[in-house]
Amino acid sequence: MQASSLAAVSCDTKSATNGRRWAVEDVLALYDMPLMDLIWRAQEVHREHFDPNAIQRSTLLSVKTGGCSEDCSYCSQSARYETDTARERLMPLDEVVAAAKAAKDKGASRFCMGAAWKGPKDNDLDRVLDMVREVKALGMQTCVTLGMLKEGQAEKLKEAGLDYYNHNLDTDKEFYGQVIKTHTHDDRLDTLDQVRDAGINVCSGGIIGMGESRKNRAALIVQLANLPKPPESVPINNLVPIPGTPLADNPRLDPFEFVRTIAAARITMPTSWVRLSAGRQEMSDELQALCFLAGANSMFYGDFLLTTGNPDIERDDALFARLGIKAV
Ligand code: SAM
Ligand code: DTB
Ligand code: SF4
């Protein structure tokens, strides 16, 4: 490795294993590296732990859409903003299972069911448990994102066969209150503890491009990497601007800053799957390839995310073929 521009960064690749505590300054130093050096460093870490030509694919389904009590400034599903997203009840089980089967047939290995709740009521959770059992029975990995959990709910999800619970920290604790006022960063951490204690894999990441500073982005990465155990899966979402929400007209982030964030996640969480998440539809194939080079090795696969679009399957399949990437 050419040491010159890398020397300023205090940890070396070999010691960047899970268990290390990161400081915001360490991660800011990663962000400050020349992009080519940063990507090289991320590649080194990536290749130590993963096949660099394999990408995991999850398909998302919004099983309960809109009407959410929370005020997350980016979200199409908050009842507080006038968006184009129509409110829908919890989907019937057979429709969810049919969607999961279709996703499996198209080549997704995990099915992720999302609900626009602050958290699930016990009777709603019972219906989601049936969904988890039936999707698991198809031979797929299961994931749900249902908001904040109450005591005992994570254990029920584990018993039903849940593999992953997605619950993002979303942004730096310092910036959180500027984006969301109806719950706190500590509330999010509390649910992550419950998920971890129940023995479910943790999927937690964030959104960038919401007007946060680079320091806020570095702090988010640090807060994820310094969890007692880093999340097994780390989604990095680029803000999808939703008309009607407070962030609708937010200035777009420099795409290279997105790539840097992926690289920082890869380097600080070497054994985690880093997911190139929302915002892919607006990205060129070349930008996505740069994200994979920076260490992203998982993505959402299917024409829709929750309420917004995702690249269609044909485009993704063609991209994988052009890059020589295999799906896992
Ligand atoms: N209500 C649950 C919660 O907040 O955890 C689950 C659903 S919520 C829509 C899941 C995640 O989607 C959020 O944590 C956020 O990271 C992401 N998300 C929502 N709207 C987004 C947007 N407009 N752009 C990018 N990511 C978004
Ligand atoms: C995650 O981090 N991103 C996904 C999933 N977890 C649930 C959701 C992205 C939502 C993008 C906006 C929408 O489609 O509503
Ligand atoms: Fe509700 Fe989740 Fe959207 Fe926040 S991000 S408004 S909690 S659905």
PDB file of C-alpha atoms in Angstrom, residues 70-292:
ATOM      1  CA  GLU A  70     -44.468   9.510  13.482  1.00  0.00           C
ATOM      2  CA  ASP A  71     -43.095  12.705  11.941  1.00  0.00           C
ATOM      3  CA  CYS A  72     -39.917  11.474  10.193  1.00  0.00           C
ATOM      4  CA  SER A  73     -39.237  14.380   7.812  1.00  0.00           C
ATOM      5  CA  TYR A  74     -38.195  12.142   4.920  1.00  0.00           C
ATOM      6  CA  CYS A  75     -41.069   9.688   4.965  1.00  0.00           C
ATOM      7  CA  SER A  76     -43.943   9.367   2.501  1.00  0.00           C
ATOM      8  CA  GLN A  77     -45.871   7.330   5.072  1.00  0.00           C
ATOM      9  CA  SER A  78     -46.160   9.828   7.910  1.00  0.00           C
ATOM     10  CA  ALA A  79     -49.785  10.871   8.489  1.00  0.00           C
ATOM     11  CA  ARG A  80     -48.466  14.371   9.189  1.00  0.00           C
ATOM     12  CA  TYR A  81     -47.546  15.188   5.597  1.00  0.00           C
ATOM     13  CA  GLU A  82     -49.608  15.344   2.433  1.00  0.00           C
ATOM     14  CA  THR A  83     -47.936  12.908   0.107  1.00  0.00           C
ATOM     15  CA  ASP A  84     -49.154  10.769  -2.789  1.00  0.00           C
ATOM     16  CA  THR A  85     -48.934   7.612  -0.684  1.00  0.00           C
ATOM     17  CA  ALA A  86     -52.380   6.160   0.012  1.00  0.00           C
ATOM     18  CA  ARG A  87     -53.055   4.601   3.388  1.00  0.00           C
ATOM     19  CA  GLU A  88     -53.603   0.823   3.303  1.00  0.00           C
ATOM     20  CA  ARG A  89     -54.490  -1.816   5.893  1.00  0.00           C
ATOM     21  CA  LEU A  90     -52.262  -4.734   6.835  1.00  0.00           C
ATOM     22  CA  MET A  91     -52.091  -6.988   3.775  1.00  0.00           C
ATOM     23  CA  PRO A  92     -53.756 -10.405   3.806  1.00  0.00           C
ATOM     24  CA  LEU A  93     -51.412 -13.336   4.434  1.00  0.00           C
ATOM     25  CA  ASP A  94     -51.992 -15.033   1.071  1.00  0.00           C
ATOM     26  CA  GLU A  95     -50.989 -11.895  -0.866  1.00  0.00           C
ATOM     27  CA  VAL A  96     -47.784 -11.570   1.147  1.00  0.00           C
ATOM     28  CA  VAL A  97     -46.887 -15.223   0.586  1.00  0.00           C
ATOM     29  CA  ALA A  98     -47.576 -14.887  -3.158  1.00  0.00           C
ATOM     30  CA  ALA A  99     -45.256 -11.856  -3.329  1.00  0.00           C
ATOM     31  CA  ALA A 100     -42.541 -13.727  -1.425  1.00  0.00           C
ATOM     32  CA  LYS A 101     -42.822 -16.732  -3.780  1.00  0.00           C
ATOM     33  CA  ALA A 102     -42.499 -14.431  -6.788  1.00  0.00           C
ATOM     34  CA  ALA A 103     -39.425 -12.768  -5.239  1.00  0.00           C
ATOM     35  CA  LYS A 104     -37.845 -16.163  -4.575  1.00  0.00           C
ATOM     36  CA  ASP A 105     -38.505 -17.260  -8.160  1.00  0.00           C
ATOM     37  CA  LYS A 106     -36.790 -14.097  -9.415  1.00  0.00           C
ATOM     38  CA  GLY A 107     -33.717 -14.875  -7.278  1.00  0.00           C
ATOM     39  CA  ALA A 108     -34.049 -12.943  -3.990  1.00  0.00           C
ATOM     40  CA  SER A 109     -32.651 -14.786  -0.967  1.00  0.00           C
ATOM     41  CA  ARG A 110     -34.363 -12.637   1.672  1.00  0.00           C
ATOM     42  CA  PHE A 111     -37.859 -11.176   1.927  1.00  0.00           C
ATOM     43  CA  CYS A 112     -38.256  -8.013   3.975  1.00  0.00           C
ATOM     44  CA  MET A 113     -41.705  -6.909   5.129  1.00  0.00           C
ATOM     45  CA  GLY A 114     -42.161  -3.287   6.174  1.00  0.00           C
ATOM     46  CA  ALA A 115     -44.958  -1.675   8.175  1.00  0.00           C
ATOM     47  CA  ALA A 116     -45.631   2.028   8.705  1.00  0.00           C
ATOM     48  CA  TRP A 117     -46.064   1.804  12.451  1.00  0.00           C
ATOM     49  CA  LYS A 118     -44.519   3.544  15.419  1.00  0.00           C
ATOM     50  CA  GLY A 119     -44.495  -0.032  16.672  1.00  0.00           C
ATOM     51  CA  PRO A 120     -46.762  -3.089  16.320  1.00  0.00           C
ATOM     52  CA  LYS A 121     -49.833  -3.674  18.509  1.00  0.00           C
ATOM     53  CA  ASP A 122     -49.936  -7.234  19.834  1.00  0.00           C
ATOM     54  CA  ASN A 123     -52.824  -8.310  17.556  1.00  0.00           C
ATOM     55  CA  ASP A 124     -51.037  -6.856  14.495  1.00  0.00           C
ATOM     56  CA  LEU A 125     -47.850  -8.612  15.529  1.00  0.00           C
ATOM     57  CA  ASP A 126     -49.703 -11.953  15.599  1.00  0.00           C
ATOM     58  CA  ARG A 127     -50.578 -11.488  11.938  1.00  0.00           C
ATOM     59  CA  VAL A 128     -46.986 -10.558  11.075  1.00  0.00           C
ATOM     60  CA  LEU A 129     -45.796 -13.691  12.917  1.00  0.00           C
ATOM     61  CA  ASP A 130     -47.901 -15.785  10.518  1.00  0.00           C
ATOM     62  CA  MET A 131     -46.268 -13.962   7.591  1.00  0.00           C
ATOM     63  CA  VAL A 132     -42.806 -14.701   8.978  1.00  0.00           C
ATOM     64  CA  ARG A 133     -43.631 -18.402   9.483  1.00  0.00           C
ATOM     65  CA  GLU A 134     -45.007 -18.813   5.961  1.00  0.00           C
ATOM     66  CA  VAL A 135     -42.207 -16.905   4.212  1.00  0.00           C
ATOM     67  CA  LYS A 136     -39.639 -18.877   6.195  1.00  0.00           C
ATOM     68  CA  ALA A 137     -41.382 -22.100   5.103  1.00  0.00           C
ATOM     69  CA  LEU A 138     -40.673 -21.116   1.478  1.00  0.00           C
ATOM     70  CA  GLY A 139     -36.980 -21.445   2.283  1.00  0.00           C
ATOM     71  CA  MET A 140     -36.282 -17.703   2.272  1.00  0.00           C
ATOM     72  CA  GLN A 141     -34.512 -15.648   4.902  1.00  0.00           C
ATOM     73  CA  THR A 142     -36.995 -13.388   6.655  1.00  0.00           C
ATOM     74  CA  CYS A 143     -36.726  -9.745   7.688  1.00  0.00           C
ATOM     75  CA  VAL A 144     -39.291  -7.316   9.087  1.00  0.00           C
ATOM     76  CA  THR A 145     -39.231  -3.618   9.914  1.00  0.00           C
ATOM     77  CA  LEU A 146     -42.139  -2.727  12.174  1.00  0.00           C
ATOM     78  CA  GLY A 147     -40.879   0.199  14.249  1.00  0.00           C
ATOM     79  CA  MET A 148     -40.229   0.154  17.984  1.00  0.00           C
ATOM     80  CA  LEU A 149     -40.748  -3.119  19.834  1.00  0.00           C
ATOM     81  CA  LYS A 150     -42.248  -3.614  23.287  1.00  0.00           C
ATOM     82  CA  GLU A 151     -40.905  -6.167  25.714  1.00  0.00           C
ATOM     83  CA  GLY A 152     -41.546  -9.743  24.630  1.00  0.00           C
ATOM     84  CA  GLN A 153     -42.253  -8.903  20.966  1.00  0.00           C
ATOM     85  CA  ALA A 154     -38.724  -9.637  19.731  1.00  0.00           C
ATOM     86  CA  GLU A 155     -38.830 -13.077  21.361  1.00  0.00           C
ATOM     87  CA  LYS A 156     -42.095 -13.855  19.570  1.00  0.00           C
ATOM     88  CA  LEU A 157     -40.545 -12.835  16.251  1.00  0.00           C
ATOM     89  CA  LYS A 158     -37.535 -15.041  16.949  1.00  0.00           C
ATOM     90  CA  GLU A 159     -39.788 -18.019  17.743  1.00  0.00           C
ATOM     91  CA  ALA A 160     -41.659 -17.488  14.470  1.00  0.00           C
ATOM     92  CA  GLY A 161     -38.356 -17.847  12.599  1.00  0.00           C
ATOM     93  CA  LEU A 162     -37.342 -14.244  11.975  1.00  0.00           C
ATOM     94  CA  ASP A 163     -33.762 -13.935  10.709  1.00  0.00           C
ATOM     95  CA  TYR A 164     -33.298 -10.114  10.585  1.00  0.00           C
ATOM     96  CA  TYR A 165     -34.983  -7.092  12.147  1.00  0.00           C
ATOM     97  CA  ASN A 166     -34.415  -3.799  10.298  1.00  0.00           C
ATOM     98  CA  HIS A 167     -34.410  -0.733  12.515  1.00  0.00           C
ATOM     99  CA  ASN A 168     -32.223   2.110  11.343  1.00  0.00           C
ATOM    100  CA  LEU A 169     -30.478   4.625  13.569  1.00  0.00           C
ATOM    101  CA  ASP A 170     -31.085   6.797  10.506  1.00  0.00           C
ATOM    102  CA  THR A 171     -28.854   9.712  11.464  1.00  0.00           C
ATOM    103  CA  ASP A 172     -26.391  10.999  14.055  1.00  0.00           C
ATOM    104  CA  LYS A 173     -27.834  11.359  17.571  1.00  0.00           C
ATOM    105  CA  GLU A 174     -26.918  15.083  17.418  1.00  0.00           C
ATOM    106  CA  PHE A 175     -28.905  15.651  14.212  1.00  0.00           C
ATOM    107  CA  TYR A 176     -31.777  13.260  14.980  1.00  0.00           C
ATOM    108  CA  GLY A 177     -34.029  15.888  16.613  1.00  0.00           C
ATOM    109  CA  GLN A 178     -33.893  18.052  13.498  1.00  0.00           C
ATOM    110  CA  VAL A 179     -35.422  15.275  11.414  1.00  0.00           C
ATOM    111  CA  ILE A 180     -37.681  13.411  13.862  1.00  0.00           C
ATOM    112  CA  LYS A 181     -39.386  14.804  16.947  1.00  0.00           C
ATOM    113  CA  THR A 182     -41.888  12.068  17.882  1.00  0.00           C
ATOM    114  CA  HIS A 183     -39.282   9.577  19.100  1.00  0.00           C
ATOM    115  CA  THR A 184     -35.606   9.643  19.987  1.00  0.00           C
ATOM    116  CA  HIS A 185     -32.322   8.089  18.959  1.00  0.00           C
ATOM    117  CA  ASP A 186     -32.292   6.355  22.372  1.00  0.00           C
ATOM    118  CA  ASP A 187     -35.689   4.787  21.569  1.00  0.00           C
ATOM    119  CA  ARG A 188     -34.115   3.311  18.437  1.00  0.00           C
ATOM    120  CA  LEU A 189     -31.166   1.948  20.451  1.00  0.00           C
ATOM    121  CA  ASP A 190     -33.568   0.386  22.929  1.00  0.00           C
ATOM    122  CA  THR A 191     -35.292  -1.615  20.177  1.00  0.00           C
ATOM    123  CA  LEU A 192     -31.923  -2.666  18.749  1.00  0.00           C
ATOM    124  CA  ASP A 193     -30.986  -4.019  22.213  1.00  0.00           C
ATOM    125  CA  GLN A 194     -34.188  -6.037  22.364  1.00  0.00           C
ATOM    126  CA  VAL A 195     -33.588  -7.475  18.888  1.00  0.00           C
ATOM    127  CA  ARG A 196     -29.995  -8.391  19.767  1.00  0.00           C
ATOM    128  CA  ASP A 197     -31.008  -9.942  23.116  1.00  0.00           C
ATOM    129  CA  ALA A 198     -33.619 -12.095  21.375  1.00  0.00           C
ATOM    130  CA  GLY A 199     -30.924 -13.556  19.123  1.00  0.00           C
ATOM    131  CA  ILE A 200     -32.218 -11.983  15.891  1.00  0.00           C
ATOM    132  CA  ASN A 201     -29.697 -10.576  13.396  1.00  0.00           C
ATOM    133  CA  VAL A 202     -29.620  -6.787  13.458  1.00  0.00           C
ATOM    134  CA  CYS A 203     -30.088  -4.749  10.277  1.00  0.00           C
ATOM    135  CA  SER A 204     -29.429  -1.085  11.028  1.00  0.00           C
ATOM    136  CA  GLY A 205     -28.083   1.791   9.006  1.00  0.00           C
ATOM    137  CA  GLY A 206     -29.213   5.234   7.995  1.00  0.00           C
ATOM    138  CA  ILE A 207     -30.144   7.842   5.423  1.00  0.00           C
ATOM    139  CA  ILE A 208     -27.758  10.411   4.067  1.00  0.00           C
ATOM    140  CA  GLY A 209     -28.477  13.563   2.112  1.00  0.00           C
ATOM    141  CA  MET A 210     -30.893  15.017   4.670  1.00  0.00           C
ATOM    142  CA  GLY A 211     -28.867  18.193   5.220  1.00  0.00           C
ATOM    143  CA  GLU A 212     -26.568  16.634   7.812  1.00  0.00           C
ATOM    144  CA  SER A 213     -22.876  17.574   7.896  1.00  0.00           C
ATOM    145  CA  ARG A 214     -20.010  15.230   7.024  1.00  0.00           C
ATOM    146  CA  LYS A 215     -19.309  15.088  10.764  1.00  0.00           C
ATOM    147  CA  ASN A 216     -22.896  13.916  11.336  1.00  0.00           C
ATOM    148  CA  ARG A 217     -22.391  11.209   8.710  1.00  0.00           C
ATOM    149  CA  ALA A 218     -19.142  10.095  10.355  1.00  0.00           C
ATOM    150  CA  ALA A 219     -20.854  10.078  13.766  1.00  0.00           C
ATOM    151  CA  LEU A 220     -23.690   7.887  12.441  1.00  0.00           C
ATOM    152  CA  ILE A 221     -21.122   5.380  11.157  1.00  0.00           C
ATOM    153  CA  VAL A 222     -19.358   5.462  14.540  1.00  0.00           C
ATOM    154  CA  GLN A 223     -22.641   4.944  16.425  1.00  0.00           C
ATOM    155  CA  LEU A 224     -23.343   1.849  14.297  1.00  0.00           C
ATOM    156  CA  ALA A 225     -19.799   0.440  14.402  1.00  0.00           C
ATOM    157  CA  ASN A 226     -19.499   0.955  18.177  1.00  0.00           C
ATOM    158  CA  LEU A 227     -22.690  -0.901  19.062  1.00  0.00           C
ATOM    159  CA  PRO A 228     -21.883  -3.763  21.488  1.00  0.00           C
ATOM    160  CA  LYS A 229     -21.909  -5.908  18.337  1.00  0.00           C
ATOM    161  CA  PRO A 230     -22.068  -4.140  14.944  1.00  0.00           C
ATOM    162  CA  PRO A 231     -25.194  -4.839  12.881  1.00  0.00           C
ATOM    163  CA  GLU A 232     -24.915  -7.872  10.606  1.00  0.00           C
ATOM    164  CA  SER A 233     -26.500  -5.763   7.875  1.00  0.00           C
ATOM    165  CA  VAL A 234     -26.007  -2.014   7.354  1.00  0.00           C
ATOM    166  CA  PRO A 235     -28.339  -0.294   4.868  1.00  0.00           C
ATOM    167  CA  ILE A 236     -27.060   3.015   3.539  1.00  0.00           C
ATOM    168  CA  ASN A 237     -29.994   4.923   2.039  1.00  0.00           C
ATOM    169  CA  ASN A 238     -29.657   8.003  -0.115  1.00  0.00           C
ATOM    170  CA  LEU A 239     -32.594  10.294   0.624  1.00  0.00           C
ATOM    171  CA  VAL A 240     -35.407   9.778  -1.874  1.00  0.00           C
ATOM    172  CA  PRO A 241     -37.051  13.219  -1.867  1.00  0.00           C
ATOM    173  CA  ILE A 242     -40.798  12.822  -1.366  1.00  0.00           C
ATOM    174  CA  PRO A 243     -43.064  15.707  -2.460  1.00  0.00           C
ATOM    175  CA  GLY A 244     -45.089  16.942   0.510  1.00  0.00           C
ATOM    176  CA  THR A 245     -42.451  16.087   3.140  1.00  0.00           C
ATOM    177  CA  PRO A 246     -40.231  18.707   4.795  1.00  0.00           C
ATOM    178  CA  LEU A 247     -37.178  17.299   2.972  1.00  0.00           C
ATOM    179  CA  ALA A 248     -38.791  17.328  -0.487  1.00  0.00           C
ATOM    180  CA  ASP A 249     -36.567  20.096  -1.843  1.00  0.00           C
ATOM    181  CA  ASN A 250     -33.362  19.255   0.005  1.00  0.00           C
ATOM    182  CA  PRO A 251     -30.241  19.845  -2.114  1.00  0.00           C
ATOM    183  CA  ARG A 252     -28.868  16.601  -3.585  1.00  0.00           C
ATOM    184  CA  LEU A 253     -25.761  15.132  -2.022  1.00  0.00           C
ATOM    185  CA  ASP A 254     -22.566  14.805  -4.074  1.00  0.00           C
ATOM    186  CA  PRO A 255     -22.640  11.138  -5.233  1.00  0.00           C
ATOM    187  CA  PHE A 256     -18.984  10.725  -4.248  1.00  0.00           C
ATOM    188  CA  GLU A 257     -19.965  11.571  -0.663  1.00  0.00           C
ATOM    189  CA  PHE A 258     -22.368   8.625  -0.852  1.00  0.00           C
ATOM    190  CA  VAL A 259     -19.516   6.397  -2.086  1.00  0.00           C
ATOM    191  CA  ARG A 260     -17.319   7.639   0.774  1.00  0.00           C
ATOM    192  CA  THR A 261     -20.061   6.736   3.265  1.00  0.00           C
ATOM    193  CA  ILE A 262     -20.247   3.194   1.869  1.00  0.00           C
ATOM    194  CA  ALA A 263     -16.452   2.895   2.170  1.00  0.00           C
ATOM    195  CA  ALA A 264     -16.496   4.213   5.753  1.00  0.00           C
ATOM    196  CA  ALA A 265     -19.169   1.636   6.660  1.00  0.00           C
ATOM    197  CA  ARG A 266     -17.147  -1.150   5.020  1.00  0.00           C
ATOM    198  CA  ILE A 267     -13.899  -0.232   6.786  1.00  0.00           C
ATOM    199  CA  THR A 268     -15.439   0.239  10.227  1.00  0.00           C
ATOM    200  CA  MET A 269     -17.747  -2.794  10.013  1.00  0.00           C
ATOM    201  CA  PRO A 270     -15.579  -5.280   8.099  1.00  0.00           C
ATOM    202  CA  THR A 271     -17.763  -8.357   8.547  1.00  0.00           C
ATOM    203  CA  SER A 272     -21.147  -6.667   8.045  1.00  0.00           C
ATOM    204  CA  TRP A 273     -23.141  -6.779   4.843  1.00  0.00           C
ATOM    205  CA  VAL A 274     -23.274  -3.173   3.634  1.00  0.00           C
ATOM    206  CA  ARG A 275     -26.451  -2.538   1.674  1.00  0.00           C
ATOM    207  CA  LEU A 276     -26.680  -0.079  -1.188  1.00  0.00           C
ATOM    208  CA  SER A 277     -30.286   0.828  -0.371  1.00  0.00           C
ATOM    209  CA  ALA A 278     -32.727   3.596  -1.312  1.00  0.00           C
ATOM    210  CA  GLY A 279     -31.747   5.973  -4.090  1.00  0.00           C
ATOM    211  CA  ARG A 280     -30.438   3.365  -6.517  1.00  0.00           C
ATOM    212  CA  GLN A 281     -33.035   4.198  -9.168  1.00  0.00           C
ATOM    213  CA  GLU A 282     -31.483   7.624  -9.684  1.00  0.00           C
ATOM    214  CA  MET A 283     -27.931   6.230  -9.808  1.00  0.00           C
ATOM    215  CA  SER A 284     -26.119   5.384 -13.028  1.00  0.00           C
ATOM    216  CA  ASP A 285     -24.816   1.848 -13.447  1.00  0.00           C
ATOM    217  CA  GLU A 286     -21.297   3.284 -13.123  1.00  0.00           C
ATOM    218  CA  LEU A 287     -22.071   4.918  -9.774  1.00  0.00           C
ATOM    219  CA  GLN A 288     -23.524   1.653  -8.480  1.00  0.00           C
ATOM    220  CA  ALA A 289     -20.376  -0.190  -9.596  1.00  0.00           C
ATOM    221  CA  LEU A 290     -18.322   2.382  -7.652  1.00  0.00           C
ATOM    222  CA  CYS A 291     -20.464   1.658  -4.573  1.00  0.00           C
ATOM    223  CA  PHE A 292     -19.750  -2.086  -4.959  1.00  0.00           C
TER     224      PHE A 292
END
